[in-house]
Amino acid sequence: MNPRNIYLIGFSGTGKSTVARLLGAELGWSNWDVDQLIVAQSGMAIPAIFAAEGEADFRLRESLALRTAAEAQPVVVATGGGAVLRDENRALMAETGWVIALEARPETIQQRIAAQLRQATPDAVRPLLDADDQLEQARALKQRRQHLYALADWTVHTDRLNAEQVVAEIIRAVELLEKLVDPQ
Ligand code: S3P
């Protein structure tokens, strides 16, 4: 039987994409980034999808991309920050893998996103954080979703960790979770 997938959930700027890449390499698994898959499947950048189709249609594309990524079992999947919003996504992740939440304080998130924007990292522009007071917007949106991030099997607080340390924490967590399921 294939091992369970590993899904990284959490708000923007918590390091999901970077950590998924490193974790996939460490485990010898493929890794998928749901945002990148949406861009590949639609041929449109994420801000363009939000502008042309609105958030509801973006969420449908996100669910489709998540289902595609989940099929590559075993796979490490970096989800988008809002992927936890739809019941169907949460059910798929819980059924087929371990759900690991990456956490960070709003101030950390704001600093990381600002750095990504300065470096013109692809997907650095988050339409839902496009506000005059980006910190307040991140704080409010994150707070509304916190009960969904809290459903994860494990949570890693990333503020003081580099990506390699987060990867090590996730591997430790998954080993522990597997032992709890199969205590031999
Ligand atoms: C979103 C987060 C983004 C991207 C889109 C919507 C959200 O992904 O999916 O802009 O609703 O929080 P990241 O979490 O990779 O920034």
PDB file of C-alpha atoms and ligand atoms in Angstrom:
ATOM      1  CA  MET A   1       0.000   0.000   0.000  1.00  0.00           C
ATOM      2  CA  ASN A   2       1.299   3.466  -0.829  1.00  0.00           C
ATOM      3  CA  PRO A   3       2.061   5.749   2.101  1.00  0.00           C
ATOM      4  CA  ARG A   4      -0.410   8.496   2.808  1.00  0.00           C
ATOM      5  CA  ASN A   5       0.062  11.790   0.992  1.00  0.00           C
ATOM      6  CA  ILE A   6       1.252  14.822   2.911  1.00  0.00           C
ATOM      7  CA  TYR A   7      -0.836  17.982   2.483  1.00  0.00           C
ATOM      8  CA  LEU A   8       0.515  21.319   3.631  1.00  0.00           C
ATOM      9  CA  ILE A   9      -2.190  23.777   4.593  1.00  0.00           C
ATOM     10  CA  GLY A  10      -1.956  27.246   6.093  1.00  0.00           C
ATOM     11  CA  PHE A  11      -2.161  30.905   5.282  1.00  0.00           C
ATOM     12  CA  SER A  12      -0.132  32.619   2.528  1.00  0.00           C
ATOM     13  CA  GLY A  13       3.461  33.211   3.517  1.00  0.00           C
ATOM     14  CA  THR A  14       3.744  30.253   5.859  1.00  0.00           C
ATOM     15  CA  GLY A  15       6.215  28.539   3.493  1.00  0.00           C
ATOM     16  CA  LYS A  16       4.035  25.772   2.029  1.00  0.00           C
ATOM     17  CA  SER A  17       5.498  25.800  -1.502  1.00  0.00           C
ATOM     18  CA  THR A  18       9.161  25.914  -0.462  1.00  0.00           C
ATOM     19  CA  VAL A  19       8.682  23.291   2.228  1.00  0.00           C
ATOM     20  CA  ALA A  20       6.741  20.975  -0.117  1.00  0.00           C
ATOM     21  CA  ARG A  21       9.609  21.076  -2.616  1.00  0.00           C
ATOM     22  CA  LEU A  22      12.235  20.293  -0.003  1.00  0.00           C
ATOM     23  CA  LEU A  23      10.102  17.671   1.717  1.00  0.00           C
ATOM     24  CA  GLY A  24       9.352  15.919  -1.566  1.00  0.00           C
ATOM     25  CA  ALA A  25      13.081  15.812  -2.373  1.00  0.00           C
ATOM     26  CA  GLU A  26      13.914  14.530   1.110  1.00  0.00           C
ATOM     27  CA  LEU A  27      11.338  11.717   0.890  1.00  0.00           C
ATOM     28  CA  GLY A  28      11.998  10.948  -2.785  1.00  0.00           C
ATOM     29  CA  TRP A  29       8.328  11.733  -3.541  1.00  0.00           C
ATOM     30  CA  SER A  30       6.944  14.040  -6.191  1.00  0.00           C
ATOM     31  CA  ASN A  31       5.523  17.330  -5.006  1.00  0.00           C
ATOM     32  CA  TRP A  32       2.690  19.385  -6.407  1.00  0.00           C
ATOM     33  CA  ASP A  33       1.814  22.983  -5.804  1.00  0.00           C
ATOM     34  CA  VAL A  34      -1.919  23.517  -6.196  1.00  0.00           C
ATOM     35  CA  ASP A  35      -1.528  27.179  -7.215  1.00  0.00           C
ATOM     36  CA  GLN A  36       0.972  26.230  -9.927  1.00  0.00           C
ATOM     37  CA  LEU A  37      -1.319  23.457 -11.101  1.00  0.00           C
ATOM     38  CA  ILE A  38      -4.225  25.917 -11.380  1.00  0.00           C
ATOM     39  CA  VAL A  39      -2.041  28.201 -13.502  1.00  0.00           C
ATOM     40  CA  ALA A  40      -0.955  25.272 -15.697  1.00  0.00           C
ATOM     41  CA  GLN A  41      -4.513  23.925 -16.080  1.00  0.00           C
ATOM     42  CA  SER A  42      -6.088  27.325 -16.833  1.00  0.00           C
ATOM     43  CA  GLY A  43      -3.249  29.033 -18.687  1.00  0.00           C
ATOM     44  CA  MET A  44      -3.967  32.110 -16.546  1.00  0.00           C
ATOM     45  CA  ALA A  45      -2.159  33.755 -13.639  1.00  0.00           C
ATOM     46  CA  ILE A  46      -4.010  33.620 -10.326  1.00  0.00           C
ATOM     47  CA  PRO A  47      -4.767  37.366 -10.105  1.00  0.00           C
ATOM     48  CA  ALA A  48      -6.150  37.157 -13.662  1.00  0.00           C
ATOM     49  CA  ILE A  49      -8.462  34.290 -12.654  1.00  0.00           C
ATOM     50  CA  PHE A  50      -9.757  36.270  -9.680  1.00  0.00           C
ATOM     51  CA  ALA A  51     -10.297  39.337 -11.891  1.00  0.00           C
ATOM     52  CA  ALA A  52     -11.976  37.496 -14.763  1.00  0.00           C
ATOM     53  CA  GLU A  53     -13.953  34.823 -12.929  1.00  0.00           C
ATOM     54  CA  GLY A  54     -14.147  35.792  -9.264  1.00  0.00           C
ATOM     55  CA  GLU A  55     -13.271  33.857  -6.136  1.00  0.00           C
ATOM     56  CA  ALA A  56     -16.043  31.242  -6.414  1.00  0.00           C
ATOM     57  CA  ASP A  57     -14.795  30.017  -9.790  1.00  0.00           C
ATOM     58  CA  PHE A  58     -11.212  30.114  -8.568  1.00  0.00           C
ATOM     59  CA  ARG A  59     -12.270  27.769  -5.736  1.00  0.00           C
ATOM     60  CA  LEU A  60     -13.706  25.301  -8.265  1.00  0.00           C
ATOM     61  CA  ARG A  61     -10.427  25.340 -10.169  1.00  0.00           C
ATOM     62  CA  GLU A  62      -8.605  24.866  -6.873  1.00  0.00           C
ATOM     63  CA  SER A  63     -10.656  21.763  -5.997  1.00  0.00           C
ATOM     64  CA  LEU A  64      -9.991  20.298  -9.434  1.00  0.00           C
ATOM     65  CA  ALA A  65      -6.247  20.926  -9.088  1.00  0.00           C
ATOM     66  CA  LEU A  66      -6.226  19.417  -5.598  1.00  0.00           C
ATOM     67  CA  ARG A  67      -7.953  16.259  -6.876  1.00  0.00           C
ATOM     68  CA  THR A  68      -5.382  16.019  -9.680  1.00  0.00           C
ATOM     69  CA  ALA A  69      -2.478  16.430  -7.243  1.00  0.00           C
ATOM     70  CA  ALA A  70      -3.906  13.879  -4.789  1.00  0.00           C
ATOM     71  CA  GLU A  71      -3.889  11.153  -7.452  1.00  0.00           C
ATOM     72  CA  ALA A  72      -0.078  11.141  -7.686  1.00  0.00           C
ATOM     73  CA  GLN A  73       0.119   9.173  -4.405  1.00  0.00           C
ATOM     74  CA  PRO A  74       2.456   9.294  -2.567  1.00  0.00           C
ATOM     75  CA  VAL A  75       2.893  13.004  -3.057  1.00  0.00           C
ATOM     76  CA  VAL A  76       3.605  16.116  -1.038  1.00  0.00           C
ATOM     77  CA  VAL A  77       1.013  18.772  -1.881  1.00  0.00           C
ATOM     78  CA  ALA A  78       1.331  22.489  -1.165  1.00  0.00           C
ATOM     79  CA  THR A  79      -2.222  23.820  -1.088  1.00  0.00           C
ATOM     80  CA  GLY A  80      -3.282  27.453  -1.433  1.00  0.00           C
ATOM     81  CA  GLY A  81      -4.236  29.303   1.742  1.00  0.00           C
ATOM     82  CA  GLY A  82      -7.960  29.032   0.978  1.00  0.00           C
ATOM     83  CA  ALA A  83      -8.047  25.352   0.022  1.00  0.00           C
ATOM     84  CA  VAL A  84      -9.367  24.477   3.479  1.00  0.00           C
ATOM     85  CA  LEU A  85     -12.554  26.469   2.837  1.00  0.00           C
ATOM     86  CA  ARG A  86     -14.387  23.805   0.825  1.00  0.00           C
ATOM     87  CA  ASP A  87     -15.694  20.702   2.646  1.00  0.00           C
ATOM     88  CA  GLU A  88     -14.831  18.554  -0.346  1.00  0.00           C
ATOM     89  CA  ASN A  89     -11.155  19.573  -0.166  1.00  0.00           C
ATOM     90  CA  ARG A  90     -10.902  18.937   3.560  1.00  0.00           C
ATOM     91  CA  ALA A  91     -12.533  15.510   3.164  1.00  0.00           C
ATOM     92  CA  LEU A  92     -10.202  14.519   0.314  1.00  0.00           C
ATOM     93  CA  MET A  93      -7.106  15.551   2.258  1.00  0.00           C
ATOM     94  CA  ALA A  94      -8.208  13.816   5.466  1.00  0.00           C
ATOM     95  CA  GLU A  95      -9.045  10.595   3.596  1.00  0.00           C
ATOM     96  CA  THR A  96      -5.878  10.348   1.534  1.00  0.00           C
ATOM     97  CA  GLY A  97      -3.136  11.836   3.650  1.00  0.00           C
ATOM     98  CA  TRP A  98      -1.737  13.597   6.654  1.00  0.00           C
ATOM     99  CA  VAL A  99      -2.709  17.227   6.885  1.00  0.00           C
ATOM    100  CA  ILE A 100       0.062  19.418   8.233  1.00  0.00           C
ATOM    101  CA  ALA A 101      -0.644  23.072   9.008  1.00  0.00           C
ATOM    102  CA  LEU A 102       2.132  25.617   8.696  1.00  0.00           C
ATOM    103  CA  GLU A 103       1.590  28.584  10.970  1.00  0.00           C
ATOM    104  CA  ALA A 104       3.135  32.048  11.158  1.00  0.00           C
ATOM    105  CA  ARG A 105       2.235  35.307  12.843  1.00  0.00           C
ATOM    106  CA  PRO A 106       0.634  37.968  10.605  1.00  0.00           C
ATOM    107  CA  GLU A 107       3.753  40.138  10.969  1.00  0.00           C
ATOM    108  CA  THR A 108       5.949  37.277   9.715  1.00  0.00           C
ATOM    109  CA  ILE A 109       3.519  36.632   6.871  1.00  0.00           C
ATOM    110  CA  GLN A 110       3.581  40.266   5.830  1.00  0.00           C
ATOM    111  CA  GLN A 111       7.409  40.353   5.849  1.00  0.00           C
ATOM    112  CA  ARG A 112       7.683  37.161   3.801  1.00  0.00           C
ATOM    113  CA  ILE A 113       5.146  38.303   1.221  1.00  0.00           C
ATOM    114  CA  ALA A 114       6.889  41.698   0.932  1.00  0.00           C
ATOM    115  CA  ALA A 115      10.193  39.873   0.301  1.00  0.00           C
ATOM    116  CA  GLN A 116       8.532  37.694  -2.362  1.00  0.00           C
ATOM    117  CA  LEU A 117       7.124  40.793  -4.059  1.00  0.00           C
ATOM    118  CA  ARG A 118      10.562  42.479  -4.030  1.00  0.00           C
ATOM    119  CA  GLN A 119      12.066  39.368  -5.628  1.00  0.00           C
ATOM    120  CA  ALA A 120       9.166  39.171  -8.116  1.00  0.00           C
ATOM    121  CA  THR A 121       8.560  35.538  -7.107  1.00  0.00           C
ATOM    122  CA  PRO A 122       5.841  33.956  -9.306  1.00  0.00           C
ATOM    123  CA  ASP A 123       2.443  33.993  -7.519  1.00  0.00           C
ATOM    124  CA  ALA A 124       3.712  36.616  -5.034  1.00  0.00           C
ATOM    125  CA  VAL A 125       0.615  38.725  -5.739  1.00  0.00           C
ATOM    126  CA  ARG A 126      -2.300  37.495  -3.606  1.00  0.00           C
ATOM    127  CA  PRO A 127      -5.547  39.106  -4.780  1.00  0.00           C
ATOM    128  CA  LEU A 128      -7.237  38.604  -1.401  1.00  0.00           C
ATOM    129  CA  LEU A 129      -4.436  40.481   0.383  1.00  0.00           C
ATOM    130  CA  ASP A 130      -4.519  43.423  -1.998  1.00  0.00           C
ATOM    131  CA  ALA A 131      -5.563  46.043   0.579  1.00  0.00           C
ATOM    132  CA  ASP A 132      -4.252  49.377   1.867  1.00  0.00           C
ATOM    133  CA  ASP A 133      -3.486  47.822   5.225  1.00  0.00           C
ATOM    134  CA  GLN A 134      -2.102  44.457   4.206  1.00  0.00           C
ATOM    135  CA  LEU A 135      -1.199  43.443   7.739  1.00  0.00           C
ATOM    136  CA  GLU A 136      -4.721  44.050   9.001  1.00  0.00           C
ATOM    137  CA  GLN A 137      -6.175  42.253   5.993  1.00  0.00           C
ATOM    138  CA  ALA A 138      -3.935  39.227   6.605  1.00  0.00           C
ATOM    139  CA  ARG A 139      -4.827  39.244  10.295  1.00  0.00           C
ATOM    140  CA  ALA A 140      -8.578  39.396   9.641  1.00  0.00           C
ATOM    141  CA  LEU A 141      -8.650  36.804   6.854  1.00  0.00           C
ATOM    142  CA  LYS A 142      -6.405  34.419   8.756  1.00  0.00           C
ATOM    143  CA  GLN A 143      -8.542  34.750  11.859  1.00  0.00           C
ATOM    144  CA  ARG A 144     -11.691  33.827   9.905  1.00  0.00           C
ATOM    145  CA  ARG A 145     -10.002  30.622   8.727  1.00  0.00           C
ATOM    146  CA  GLN A 146      -8.208  29.645  11.908  1.00  0.00           C
ATOM    147  CA  HIS A 147     -10.799  27.019  12.945  1.00  0.00           C
ATOM    148  CA  LEU A 148     -10.173  25.251   9.626  1.00  0.00           C
ATOM    149  CA  TYR A 149      -6.378  25.335   9.878  1.00  0.00           C
ATOM    150  CA  ALA A 150      -6.824  23.927  13.389  1.00  0.00           C
ATOM    151  CA  LEU A 151      -8.305  20.713  11.924  1.00  0.00           C
ATOM    152  CA  ALA A 152      -4.829  19.624  10.773  1.00  0.00           C
ATOM    153  CA  ASP A 153      -3.240  16.449  12.101  1.00  0.00           C
ATOM    154  CA  TRP A 154      -0.214  18.507  13.124  1.00  0.00           C
ATOM    155  CA  THR A 155       0.846  22.123  13.216  1.00  0.00           C
ATOM    156  CA  VAL A 156       4.336  23.546  12.810  1.00  0.00           C
ATOM    157  CA  HIS A 157       4.998  27.136  13.890  1.00  0.00           C
ATOM    158  CA  THR A 158       7.417  28.429  11.296  1.00  0.00           C
ATOM    159  CA  ASP A 159       8.237  31.953  12.525  1.00  0.00           C
ATOM    160  CA  ARG A 160      11.618  31.012  13.977  1.00  0.00           C
ATOM    161  CA  LEU A 161      12.461  28.076  11.714  1.00  0.00           C
ATOM    162  CA  ASN A 162      14.102  27.888   8.310  1.00  0.00           C
ATOM    163  CA  ALA A 163      12.600  25.656   5.625  1.00  0.00           C
ATOM    164  CA  GLU A 164      14.966  22.747   6.361  1.00  0.00           C
ATOM    165  CA  GLN A 165      13.974  22.813  10.020  1.00  0.00           C
ATOM    166  CA  VAL A 166      10.300  22.809   9.090  1.00  0.00           C
ATOM    167  CA  VAL A 167      10.909  19.781   6.860  1.00  0.00           C
ATOM    168  CA  ALA A 168      12.610  17.957   9.736  1.00  0.00           C
ATOM    169  CA  GLU A 169       9.675  18.769  12.029  1.00  0.00           C
ATOM    170  CA  ILE A 170       7.180  17.421   9.499  1.00  0.00           C
ATOM    171  CA  ILE A 171       9.109  14.177   9.033  1.00  0.00           C
ATOM    172  CA  ARG A 172       9.247  13.731  12.797  1.00  0.00           C
ATOM    173  CA  ALA A 173       5.507  14.460  13.048  1.00  0.00           C
ATOM    174  CA  VAL A 174       4.550  12.033  10.281  1.00  0.00           C
ATOM    175  CA  GLU A 175       6.671   9.260  11.821  1.00  0.00           C
ATOM    176  CA  LEU A 176       4.864   9.810  15.084  1.00  0.00           C
ATOM    177  CA  LEU A 177       1.448   9.911  13.432  1.00  0.00           C
ATOM    178  CA  GLU A 178       2.168   6.676  11.551  1.00  0.00           C
ATOM    179  CA  LYS A 179       3.174   4.983  14.817  1.00  0.00           C
ATOM    180  CA  LEU A 180      -0.048   6.083  16.471  1.00  0.00           C
ATOM    181  CA  VAL A 181      -2.034   4.534  13.630  1.00  0.00           C
ATOM    182  CA  ASP A 182       0.033   1.338  13.519  1.00  0.00           C
ATOM    183  CA  PRO A 183       1.685   0.872  16.933  1.00  0.00           C
ATOM    184  CA  GLN A 184       4.233  -1.884  16.119  1.00  0.00           C
TER     185      GLN A 184
HETATM  186  C1  S3P B   1      -5.262  32.292  -1.462  1.00  0.00           C
HETATM  187  C2  S3P B   1      -3.946  31.952  -1.297  1.00  0.00           C
HETATM  188  C3  S3P B   1      -3.021  31.842  -2.427  1.00  0.00           C
HETATM  189  C4  S3P B   1      -3.765  31.567  -3.745  1.00  0.00           C
HETATM  190  C5  S3P B   1      -4.857  32.559  -3.939  1.00  0.00           C
HETATM  191  C6  S3P B   1      -5.888  32.524  -2.800  1.00  0.00           C
HETATM  192  C7  S3P B   1      -6.142  32.397  -0.267  1.00  0.00           C
HETATM  193  O1  S3P B   1      -2.087  30.770  -2.198  1.00  0.00           O
HETATM  194  O2  S3P B   1      -4.295  30.262  -3.762  1.00  0.00           O
HETATM  195  O3  S3P B   1      -4.295  33.844  -4.049  1.00  0.00           O
HETATM  196  O4  S3P B   1      -7.374  32.350  -0.416  1.00  0.00           O
HETATM  197  O5  S3P B   1      -5.608  32.481   0.852  1.00  0.00           O
HETATM  198  P1  S3P B   1      -0.877  30.858  -1.132  1.00  0.00           P
HETATM  199  O6  S3P B   1      -1.390  30.316   0.160  1.00  0.00           O
HETATM  200  O7  S3P B   1       0.183  30.007  -1.723  1.00  0.00           O
HETATM  201  O8  S3P B   1      -0.495  32.291  -1.042  1.00  0.00           O
END
